[in-house]
CSV table of C-alpha atoms and ligand atoms in Angstrom, one decimal:
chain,number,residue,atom,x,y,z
A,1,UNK,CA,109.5,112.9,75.6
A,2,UNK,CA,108.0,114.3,72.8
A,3,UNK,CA,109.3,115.1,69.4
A,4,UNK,CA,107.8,117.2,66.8
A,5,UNK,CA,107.7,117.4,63.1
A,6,UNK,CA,111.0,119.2,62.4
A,7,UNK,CA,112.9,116.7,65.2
A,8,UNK,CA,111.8,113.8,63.0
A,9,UNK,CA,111.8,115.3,59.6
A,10,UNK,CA,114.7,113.0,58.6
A,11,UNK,CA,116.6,109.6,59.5
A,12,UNK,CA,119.7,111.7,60.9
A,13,UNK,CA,117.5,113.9,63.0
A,14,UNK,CA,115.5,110.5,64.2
A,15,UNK,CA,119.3,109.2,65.0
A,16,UNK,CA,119.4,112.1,67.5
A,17,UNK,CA,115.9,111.5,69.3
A,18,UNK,CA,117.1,108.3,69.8
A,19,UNK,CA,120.5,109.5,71.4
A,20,UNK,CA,118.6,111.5,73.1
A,21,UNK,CA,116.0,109.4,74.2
A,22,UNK,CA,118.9,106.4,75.0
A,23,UNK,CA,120.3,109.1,77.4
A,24,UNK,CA,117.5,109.2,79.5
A,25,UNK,CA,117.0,105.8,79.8
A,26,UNK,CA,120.8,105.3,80.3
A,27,UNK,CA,120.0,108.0,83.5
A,28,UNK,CA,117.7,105.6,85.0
A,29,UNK,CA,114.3,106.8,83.8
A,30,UNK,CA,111.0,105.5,82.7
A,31,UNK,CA,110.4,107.1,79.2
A,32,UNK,CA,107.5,107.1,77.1
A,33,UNK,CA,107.9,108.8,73.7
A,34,UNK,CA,105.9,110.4,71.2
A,35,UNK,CA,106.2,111.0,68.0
A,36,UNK,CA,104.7,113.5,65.0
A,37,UNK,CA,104.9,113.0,61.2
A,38,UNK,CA,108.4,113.9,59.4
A,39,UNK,CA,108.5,117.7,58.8
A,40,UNK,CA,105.6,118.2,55.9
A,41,UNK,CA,104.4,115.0,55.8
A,42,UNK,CA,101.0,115.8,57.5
A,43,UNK,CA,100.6,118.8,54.7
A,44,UNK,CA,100.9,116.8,51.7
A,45,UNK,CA,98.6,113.7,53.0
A,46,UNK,CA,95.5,116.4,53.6
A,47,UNK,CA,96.7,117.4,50.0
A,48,UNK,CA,96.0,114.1,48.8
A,49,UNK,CA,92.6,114.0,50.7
A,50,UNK,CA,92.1,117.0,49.1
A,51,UNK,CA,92.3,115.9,45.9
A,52,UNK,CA,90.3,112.5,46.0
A,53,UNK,CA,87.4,114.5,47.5
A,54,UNK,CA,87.6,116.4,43.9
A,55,UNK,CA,88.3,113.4,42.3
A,56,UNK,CA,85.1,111.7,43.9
A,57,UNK,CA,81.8,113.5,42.5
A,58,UNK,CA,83.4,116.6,44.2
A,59,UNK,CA,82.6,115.8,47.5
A,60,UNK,CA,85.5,116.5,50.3
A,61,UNK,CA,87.0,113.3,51.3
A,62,UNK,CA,84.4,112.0,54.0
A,63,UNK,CA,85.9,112.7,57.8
A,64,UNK,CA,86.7,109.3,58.7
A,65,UNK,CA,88.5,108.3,55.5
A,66,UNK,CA,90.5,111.5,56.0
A,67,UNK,CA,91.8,110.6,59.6
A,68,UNK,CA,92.9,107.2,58.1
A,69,UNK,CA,95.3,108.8,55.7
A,70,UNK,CA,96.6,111.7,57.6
A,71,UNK,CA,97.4,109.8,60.8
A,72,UNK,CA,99.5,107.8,58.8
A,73,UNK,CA,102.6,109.9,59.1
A,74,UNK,CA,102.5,109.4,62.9
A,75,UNK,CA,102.6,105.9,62.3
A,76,UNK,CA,105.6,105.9,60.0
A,77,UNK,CA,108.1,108.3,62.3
A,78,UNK,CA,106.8,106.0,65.4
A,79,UNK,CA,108.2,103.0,63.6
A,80,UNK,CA,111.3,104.7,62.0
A,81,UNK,CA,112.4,105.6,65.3
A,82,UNK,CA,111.5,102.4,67.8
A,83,UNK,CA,113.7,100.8,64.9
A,84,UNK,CA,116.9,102.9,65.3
A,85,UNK,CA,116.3,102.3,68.6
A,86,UNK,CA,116.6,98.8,68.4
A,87,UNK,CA,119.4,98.8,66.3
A,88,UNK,CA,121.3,100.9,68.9
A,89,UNK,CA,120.5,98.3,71.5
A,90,UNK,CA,117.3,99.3,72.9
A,91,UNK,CA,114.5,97.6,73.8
A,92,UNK,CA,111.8,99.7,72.0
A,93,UNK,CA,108.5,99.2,70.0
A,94,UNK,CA,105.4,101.3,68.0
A,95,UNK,CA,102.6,102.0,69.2
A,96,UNK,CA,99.4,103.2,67.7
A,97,UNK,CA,96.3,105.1,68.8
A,98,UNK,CA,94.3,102.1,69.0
A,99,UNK,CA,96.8,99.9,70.8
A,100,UNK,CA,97.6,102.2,73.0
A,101,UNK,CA,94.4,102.5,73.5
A,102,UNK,CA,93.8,106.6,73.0
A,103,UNK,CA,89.9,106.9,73.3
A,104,UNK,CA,88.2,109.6,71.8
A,105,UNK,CA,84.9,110.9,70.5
A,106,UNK,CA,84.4,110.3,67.0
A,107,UNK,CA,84.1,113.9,65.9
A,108,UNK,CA,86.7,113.5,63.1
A,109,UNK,CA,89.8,115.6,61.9
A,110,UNK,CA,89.5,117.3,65.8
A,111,UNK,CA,88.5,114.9,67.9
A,112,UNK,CA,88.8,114.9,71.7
A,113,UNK,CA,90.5,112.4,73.7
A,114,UNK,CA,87.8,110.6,76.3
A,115,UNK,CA,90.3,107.9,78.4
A,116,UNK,CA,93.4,106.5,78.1
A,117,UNK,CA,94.0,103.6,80.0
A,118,UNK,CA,97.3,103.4,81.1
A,119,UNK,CA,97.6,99.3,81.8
A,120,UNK,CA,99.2,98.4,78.5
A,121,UNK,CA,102.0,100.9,78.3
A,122,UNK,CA,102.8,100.7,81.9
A,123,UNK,CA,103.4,97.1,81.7
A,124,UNK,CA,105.4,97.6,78.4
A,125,UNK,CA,107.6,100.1,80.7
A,126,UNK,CA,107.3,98.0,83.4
A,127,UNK,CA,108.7,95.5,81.2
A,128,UNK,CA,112.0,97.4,80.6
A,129,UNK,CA,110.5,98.8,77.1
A,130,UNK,CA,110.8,102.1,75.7
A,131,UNK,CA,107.3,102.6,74.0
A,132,UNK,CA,107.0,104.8,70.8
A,133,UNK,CA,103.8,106.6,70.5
A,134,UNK,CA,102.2,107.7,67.8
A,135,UNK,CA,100.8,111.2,68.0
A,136,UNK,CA,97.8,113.2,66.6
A,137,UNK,CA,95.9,109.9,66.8
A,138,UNK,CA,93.4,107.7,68.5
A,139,UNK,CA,90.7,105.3,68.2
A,140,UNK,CA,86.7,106.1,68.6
A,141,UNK,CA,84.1,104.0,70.4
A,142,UNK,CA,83.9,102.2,66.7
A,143,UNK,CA,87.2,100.7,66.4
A,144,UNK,CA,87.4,104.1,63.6
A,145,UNK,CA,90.9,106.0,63.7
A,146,UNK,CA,90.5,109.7,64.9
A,147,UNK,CA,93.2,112.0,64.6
A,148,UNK,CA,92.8,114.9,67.0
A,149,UNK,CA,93.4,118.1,65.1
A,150,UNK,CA,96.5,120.1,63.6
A,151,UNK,CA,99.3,120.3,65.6
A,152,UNK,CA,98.1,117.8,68.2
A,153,UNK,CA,100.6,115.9,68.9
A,154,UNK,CA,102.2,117.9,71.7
A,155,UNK,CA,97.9,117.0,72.9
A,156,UNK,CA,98.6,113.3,72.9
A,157,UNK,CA,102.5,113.4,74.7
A,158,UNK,CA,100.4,115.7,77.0
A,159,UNK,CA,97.9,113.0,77.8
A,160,UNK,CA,99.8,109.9,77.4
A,161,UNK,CA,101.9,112.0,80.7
A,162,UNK,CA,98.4,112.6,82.3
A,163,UNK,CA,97.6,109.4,82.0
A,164,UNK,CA,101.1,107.7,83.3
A,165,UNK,CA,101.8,110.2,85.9
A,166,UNK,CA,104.8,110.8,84.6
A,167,UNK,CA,106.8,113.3,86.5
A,168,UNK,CA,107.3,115.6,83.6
A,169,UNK,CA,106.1,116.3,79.5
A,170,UNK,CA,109.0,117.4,77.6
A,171,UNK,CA,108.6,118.7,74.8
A,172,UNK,CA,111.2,118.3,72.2
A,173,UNK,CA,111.0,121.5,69.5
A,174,UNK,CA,112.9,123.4,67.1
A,175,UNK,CA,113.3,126.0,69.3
A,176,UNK,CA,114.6,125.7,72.6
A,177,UNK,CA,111.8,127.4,74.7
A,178,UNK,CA,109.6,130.1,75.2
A,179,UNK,CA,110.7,133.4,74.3
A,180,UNK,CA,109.0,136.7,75.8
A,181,UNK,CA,108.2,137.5,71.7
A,182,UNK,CA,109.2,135.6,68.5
A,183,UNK,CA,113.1,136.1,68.1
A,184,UNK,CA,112.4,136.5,64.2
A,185,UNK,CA,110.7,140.2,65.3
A,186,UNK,CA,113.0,141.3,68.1
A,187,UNK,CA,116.2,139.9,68.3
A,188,UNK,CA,117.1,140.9,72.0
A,189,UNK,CA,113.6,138.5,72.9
A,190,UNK,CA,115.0,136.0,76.0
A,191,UNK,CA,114.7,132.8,76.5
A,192,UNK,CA,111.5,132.1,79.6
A,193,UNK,CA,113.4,130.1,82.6
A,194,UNK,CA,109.4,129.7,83.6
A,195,UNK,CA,106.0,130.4,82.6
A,196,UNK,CA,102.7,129.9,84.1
A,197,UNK,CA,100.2,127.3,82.4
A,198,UNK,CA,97.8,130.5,82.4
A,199,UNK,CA,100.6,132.5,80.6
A,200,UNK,CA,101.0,130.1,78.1
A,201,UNK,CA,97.6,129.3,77.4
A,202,UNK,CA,97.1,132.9,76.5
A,203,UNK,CA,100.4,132.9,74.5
A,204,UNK,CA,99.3,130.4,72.5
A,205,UNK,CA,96.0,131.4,71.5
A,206,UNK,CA,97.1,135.0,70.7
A,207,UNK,CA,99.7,134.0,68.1
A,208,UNK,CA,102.4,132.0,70.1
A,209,UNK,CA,103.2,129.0,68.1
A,210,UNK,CA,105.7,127.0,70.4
A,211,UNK,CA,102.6,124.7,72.1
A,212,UNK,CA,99.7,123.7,71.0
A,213,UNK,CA,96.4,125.2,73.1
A,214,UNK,CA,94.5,122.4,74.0
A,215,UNK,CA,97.9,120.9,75.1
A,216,UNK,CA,98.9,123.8,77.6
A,217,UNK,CA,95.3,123.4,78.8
A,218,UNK,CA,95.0,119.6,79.3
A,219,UNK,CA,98.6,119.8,81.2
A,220,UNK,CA,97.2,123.1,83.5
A,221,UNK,CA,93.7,120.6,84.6
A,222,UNK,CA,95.6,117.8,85.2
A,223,UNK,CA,98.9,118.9,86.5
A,224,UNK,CA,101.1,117.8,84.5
A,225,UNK,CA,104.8,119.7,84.2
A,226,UNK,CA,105.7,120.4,80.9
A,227,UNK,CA,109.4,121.8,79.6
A,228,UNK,CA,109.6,122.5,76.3
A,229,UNK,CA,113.3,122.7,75.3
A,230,UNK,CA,115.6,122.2,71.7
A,231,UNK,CA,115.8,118.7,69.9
A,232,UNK,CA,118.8,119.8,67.9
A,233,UNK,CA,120.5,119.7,71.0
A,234,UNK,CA,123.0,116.5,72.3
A,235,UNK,CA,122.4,114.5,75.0
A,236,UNK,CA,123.2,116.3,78.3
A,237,UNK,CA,124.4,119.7,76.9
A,238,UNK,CA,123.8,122.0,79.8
A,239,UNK,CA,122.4,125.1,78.0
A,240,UNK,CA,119.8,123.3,76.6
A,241,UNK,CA,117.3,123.7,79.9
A,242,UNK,CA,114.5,125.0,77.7
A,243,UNK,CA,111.4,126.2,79.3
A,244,UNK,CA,109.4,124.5,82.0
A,245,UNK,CA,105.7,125.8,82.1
A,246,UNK,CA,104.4,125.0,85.7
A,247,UNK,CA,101.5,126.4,88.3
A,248,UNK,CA,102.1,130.0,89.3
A,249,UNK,CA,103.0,129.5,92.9
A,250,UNK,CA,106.1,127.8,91.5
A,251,UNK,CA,107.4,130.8,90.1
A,252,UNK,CA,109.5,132.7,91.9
A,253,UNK,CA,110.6,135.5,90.7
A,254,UNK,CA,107.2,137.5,89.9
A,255,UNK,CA,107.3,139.6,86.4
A,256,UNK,CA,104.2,141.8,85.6
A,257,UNK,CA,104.3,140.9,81.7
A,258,UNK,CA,105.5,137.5,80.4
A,259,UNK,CA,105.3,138.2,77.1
A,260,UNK,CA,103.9,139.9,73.9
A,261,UNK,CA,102.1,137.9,71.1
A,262,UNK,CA,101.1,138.8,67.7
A,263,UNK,CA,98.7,137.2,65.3
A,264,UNK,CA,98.4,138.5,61.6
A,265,UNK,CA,95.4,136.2,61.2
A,266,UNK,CA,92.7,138.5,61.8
A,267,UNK,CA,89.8,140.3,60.0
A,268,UNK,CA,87.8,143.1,61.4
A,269,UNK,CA,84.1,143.7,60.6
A,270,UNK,CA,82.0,146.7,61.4
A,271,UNK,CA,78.5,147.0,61.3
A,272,UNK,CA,77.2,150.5,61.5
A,273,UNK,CA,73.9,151.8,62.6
A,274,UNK,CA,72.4,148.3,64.1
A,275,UNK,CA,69.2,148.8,66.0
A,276,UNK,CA,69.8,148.9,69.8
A,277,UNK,CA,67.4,146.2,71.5
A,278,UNK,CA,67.6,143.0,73.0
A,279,UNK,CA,68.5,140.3,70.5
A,280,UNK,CA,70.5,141.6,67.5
A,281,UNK,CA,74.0,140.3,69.2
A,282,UNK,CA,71.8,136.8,69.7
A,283,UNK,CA,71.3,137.0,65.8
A,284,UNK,CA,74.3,138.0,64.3
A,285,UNK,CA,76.5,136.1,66.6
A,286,UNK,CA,73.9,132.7,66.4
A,287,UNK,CA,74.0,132.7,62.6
A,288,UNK,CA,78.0,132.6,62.5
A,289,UNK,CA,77.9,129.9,65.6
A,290,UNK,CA,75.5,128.1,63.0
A,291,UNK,CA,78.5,128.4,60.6
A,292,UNK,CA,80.9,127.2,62.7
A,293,UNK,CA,83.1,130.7,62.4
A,294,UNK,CA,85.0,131.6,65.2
A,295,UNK,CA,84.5,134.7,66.3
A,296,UNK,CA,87.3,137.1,68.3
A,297,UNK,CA,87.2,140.4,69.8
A,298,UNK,CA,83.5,141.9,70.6
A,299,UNK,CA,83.1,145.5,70.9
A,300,UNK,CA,80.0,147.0,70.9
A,301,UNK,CA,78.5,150.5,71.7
A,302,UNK,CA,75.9,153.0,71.5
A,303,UNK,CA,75.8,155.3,68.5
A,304,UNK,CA,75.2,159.1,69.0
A,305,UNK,CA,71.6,159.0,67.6
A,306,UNK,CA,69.4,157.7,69.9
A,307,UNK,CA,68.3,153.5,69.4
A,308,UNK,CA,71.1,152.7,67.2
A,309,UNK,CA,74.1,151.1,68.0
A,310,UNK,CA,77.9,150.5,66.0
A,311,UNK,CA,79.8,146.7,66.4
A,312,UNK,CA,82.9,145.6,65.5
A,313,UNK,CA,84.3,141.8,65.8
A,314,UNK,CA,87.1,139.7,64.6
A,315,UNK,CA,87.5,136.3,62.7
A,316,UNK,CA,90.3,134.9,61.3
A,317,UNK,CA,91.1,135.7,57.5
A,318,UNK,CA,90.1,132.3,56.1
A,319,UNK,CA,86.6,133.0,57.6
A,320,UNK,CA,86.5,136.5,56.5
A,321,UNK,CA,84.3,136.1,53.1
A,322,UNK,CA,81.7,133.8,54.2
A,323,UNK,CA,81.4,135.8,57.6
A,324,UNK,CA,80.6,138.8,54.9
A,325,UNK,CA,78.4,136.6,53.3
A,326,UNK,CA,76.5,135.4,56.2
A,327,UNK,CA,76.1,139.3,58.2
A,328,UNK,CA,74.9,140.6,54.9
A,329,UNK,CA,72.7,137.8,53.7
A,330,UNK,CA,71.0,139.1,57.5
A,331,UNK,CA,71.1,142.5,56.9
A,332,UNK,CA,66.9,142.6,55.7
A,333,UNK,CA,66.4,140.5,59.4
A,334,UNK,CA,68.6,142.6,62.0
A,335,UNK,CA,68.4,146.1,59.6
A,336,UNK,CA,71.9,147.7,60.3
A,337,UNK,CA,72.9,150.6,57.8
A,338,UNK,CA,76.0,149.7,56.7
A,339,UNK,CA,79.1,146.2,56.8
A,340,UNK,CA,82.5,147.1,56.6
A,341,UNK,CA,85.5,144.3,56.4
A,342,UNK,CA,88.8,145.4,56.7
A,343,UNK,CA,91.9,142.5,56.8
A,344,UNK,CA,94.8,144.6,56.8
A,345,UNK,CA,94.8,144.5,60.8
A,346,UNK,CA,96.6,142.8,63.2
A,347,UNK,CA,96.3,141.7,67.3
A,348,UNK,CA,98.9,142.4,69.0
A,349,UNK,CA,98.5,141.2,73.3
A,350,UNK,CA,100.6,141.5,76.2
A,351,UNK,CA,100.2,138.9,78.5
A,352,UNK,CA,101.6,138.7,82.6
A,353,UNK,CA,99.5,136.9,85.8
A,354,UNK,CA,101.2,140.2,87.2
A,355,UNK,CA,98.9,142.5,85.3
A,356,UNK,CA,96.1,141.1,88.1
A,357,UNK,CA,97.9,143.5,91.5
A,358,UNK,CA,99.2,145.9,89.2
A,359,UNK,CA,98.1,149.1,87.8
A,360,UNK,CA,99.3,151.1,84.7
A,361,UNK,CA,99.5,147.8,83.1
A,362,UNK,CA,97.6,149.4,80.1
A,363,UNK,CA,99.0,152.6,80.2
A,364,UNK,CA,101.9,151.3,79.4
A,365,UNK,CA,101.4,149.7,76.2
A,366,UNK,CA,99.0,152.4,75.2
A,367,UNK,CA,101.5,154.8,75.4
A,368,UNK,CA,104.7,152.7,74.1
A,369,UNK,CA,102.2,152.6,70.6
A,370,UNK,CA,101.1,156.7,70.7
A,371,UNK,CA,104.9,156.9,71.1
A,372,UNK,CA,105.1,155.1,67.5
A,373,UNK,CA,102.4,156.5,66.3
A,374,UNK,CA,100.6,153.6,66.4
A,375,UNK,CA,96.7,153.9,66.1
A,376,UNK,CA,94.7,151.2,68.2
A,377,UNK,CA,91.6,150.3,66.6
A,378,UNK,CA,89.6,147.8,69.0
A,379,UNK,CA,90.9,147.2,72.7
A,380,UNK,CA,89.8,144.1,74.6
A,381,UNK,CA,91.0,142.6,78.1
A,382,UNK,CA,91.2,139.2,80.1
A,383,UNK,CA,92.6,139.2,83.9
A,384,UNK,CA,95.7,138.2,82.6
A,385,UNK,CA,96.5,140.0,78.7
A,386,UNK,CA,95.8,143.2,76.7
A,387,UNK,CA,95.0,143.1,73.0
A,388,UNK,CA,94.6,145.7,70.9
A,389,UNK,CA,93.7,145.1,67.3
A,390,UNK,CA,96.1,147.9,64.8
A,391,UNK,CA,96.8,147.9,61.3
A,392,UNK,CA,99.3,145.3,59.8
A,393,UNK,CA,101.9,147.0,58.5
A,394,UNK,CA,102.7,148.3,61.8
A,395,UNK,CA,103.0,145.0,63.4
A,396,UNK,CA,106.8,144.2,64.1
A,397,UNK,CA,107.0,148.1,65.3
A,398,UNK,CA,104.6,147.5,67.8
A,399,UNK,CA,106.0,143.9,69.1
A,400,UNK,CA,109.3,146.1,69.3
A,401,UNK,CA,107.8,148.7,71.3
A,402,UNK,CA,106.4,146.9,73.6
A,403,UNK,CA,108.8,144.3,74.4
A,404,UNK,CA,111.5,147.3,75.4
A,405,UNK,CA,108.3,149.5,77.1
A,406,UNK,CA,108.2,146.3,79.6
A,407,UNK,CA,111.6,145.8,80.1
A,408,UNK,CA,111.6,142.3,78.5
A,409,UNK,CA,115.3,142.3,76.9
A,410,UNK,CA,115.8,142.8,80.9
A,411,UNK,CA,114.6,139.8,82.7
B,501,LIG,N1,101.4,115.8,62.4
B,501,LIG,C1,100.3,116.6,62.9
B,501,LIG,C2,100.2,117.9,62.2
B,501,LIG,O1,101.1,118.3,61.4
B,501,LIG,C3,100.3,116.7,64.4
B,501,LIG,C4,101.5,117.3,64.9
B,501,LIG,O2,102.6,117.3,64.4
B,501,LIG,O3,101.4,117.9,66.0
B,501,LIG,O4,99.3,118.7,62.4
B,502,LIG,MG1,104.1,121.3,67.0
């Protein structure tokens, strides 16, 4: 059982993880838990990182001396709660990255998780012990803390599962599921009985913000069954049967699209004119890998006048100004004409495993947005989603559109 931020932000909402945490036990099971930091908490210790890095010759705070104070919310919920547990009769205790132990590499602030070797916590469970995790945290080959990267925690109730075999991740939330689009945009959104690990891989990483990425990936390589469901729930209440995000074959009843996903976190650059032979992509594209900026959507084509060539690509927004910087410090080395930025776009994706047998997948969205008048600047495909990049303001009119253009308020 895991329990994010918002289900821990305060001691009456730890009072109900632990209800609900007592109920499964009471039912016979084995539970492990995991916790996050209280709701915020995370925010304002980077904040103070932040700050001594200024404070310190202006130098940001150095990596590992960063994970040490912002895995220390994780460390204070996991306590908290293995406390109210114990005064509500529980057997029930902390544990931390290190003791669990949660090996990782020792690339700081996002590192990955190498092992976890399950002895210790099994014999705690086997011990009749209800052991409190904390998330977002491990240890590296050093004896250094690590923590494993925003949002993370969902990573580490996802491994400590993996590494237990535990029948089933749930994932405790403010919300209680997945939804076919964000409810905020389109009220009539439903509530996903399923979804495929693919499917929510892709939903996450276009804008989705129920699960975190690497989670939904780690659970699809190693099996694990996750359900993501509502923490403000009480024990047993039967509407409260969430989500569960399995292997396709497990899903019944086959939709073509799952869902549609938004992120307003994009920025679109277009270089005009670029000279068309082998190894400009290699340049551009190497000197933003060298810069560690993610890049997005690729398209590239061939300009009407012959050996010249137009590209657009996508970053996020925070990397929008040095990605300027970079592309135009190369413009005397690649010669292109002309660098255009434009942030006032947005991606917009459907995503179904059905799009793979069917056809007029595409068609369908691209008419639903010519219906709005919705202009689609840059188009790119996987086997399993459609994005198209459009300008901002139209946005919630285009989740709208397509969420009724593929029956979604339906299903
Ligand atoms: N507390 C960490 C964060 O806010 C990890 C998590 O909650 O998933 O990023
Ligand atoms: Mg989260």
């Amino acid at each position: 059982m895991k329990f994010g931020g918002t289900s821990v932000a305060d001691l009456e909402r730890m009072r109900r993880v632990a209800r609900l945490v007592a109920a499964e036990a009471e039912a016979g099971h084995e539970v492990a838990v995991v916790v996050s930091a209280m709701a915020g908490r995370t925010n304002e210790l980077v904040a103070w990182t932040d700050a001594a890095g200024e404070a310190t010759a202006g130098a940001p705070a150095s990596d590992d001396e960063y994970d040490v104070v912002v895995a220390s919310g994780e460390q204070v919920s996991a306590g908290l709660v293995a406390m109210i547990l114990r005064n509500m009769g529980l057997c029930a205790r902390s544990w931390l990255g290190w003791q669990v132990p949660i090996l990782t590499d020792d690339a700081h602030g996002k590192a990955r998780i190498e092992d976890v070797p399950p002895d210790k916590l099994l014999a705690a469970l086997g011990a009749g012990e209800i052991p409190i995790v904390a998330g977002f945290q491990g240890v590296d080959r050093q004896g250094r803390l690590a923590t494993l990267g925003r949002g993370a925690g969902d990573l580490s109730a996802v491994a400590v599962a993996a590494a237990l075999k535990a029948d089933r991740c749930d994932i405790y939330t403010d919300v209680d599921g997945v939804y076919t689009t964000d409810p905020r945009i389109e009220a009539k959104a439903r509530r996903l009985a399923k979804i495929s690990y693919e499917e929510m891989l892709e939903m996450a990483s276009l804008g989705a913000r129920v699960l975190q990425g690497r989670s939904v990936e780690l659970a699809m390589n190693q099996r694990v069954p996750l359900r993501v469901l509502s923490s403000f729930a009480e024990p047993g209440q039967s509407d409260n049967a969430g989500t569960i995000v399995c292997d396709e074959e497990e899903i019944v009843e086959k939709r073509v699209v799952s869902g549609v996903a938004y992120s307003r976190d994009e920025a679109k650059i277009s270089l005009f004119g670029l000279p068309d032979h082998p190894g400009v992509s290699s340049e551009i594209f190497g000197r933003l890998a060298d810069a560690n900026v993610n890049v997005d959507m690729i398209v590239q084509s061939h300009a009407r006048q012959a050996g010249a060539a137009n590209m657009e690509f996508t970053v996020g927004k925070r990397d929008a100004a040095r990605t300027m910087d970079i592309v135009t410090a190369a413009k005397g080395a690649i010669g292109f004409e002309d660098v255009a930025l434009d942030d006032n776009v947005a991606k917009v994706s459907v995503i179904g495993v059905g799009m793979r047998s069917h056809t007029g997948v595409a068609q369908t969205m691209f008419k639903a947005l010519a219906e709005r008048g919705v202009n689609i600047q840059v188009i790119s495909t996987s086997e399993i989603k459609i994005s198209v990049l459009i300008d901002v303001a139209y946005t919630e009119l285009a989740v709208r559109a397509l969420h009724a253009a593929y029956g979604l308020d339906k299903i």
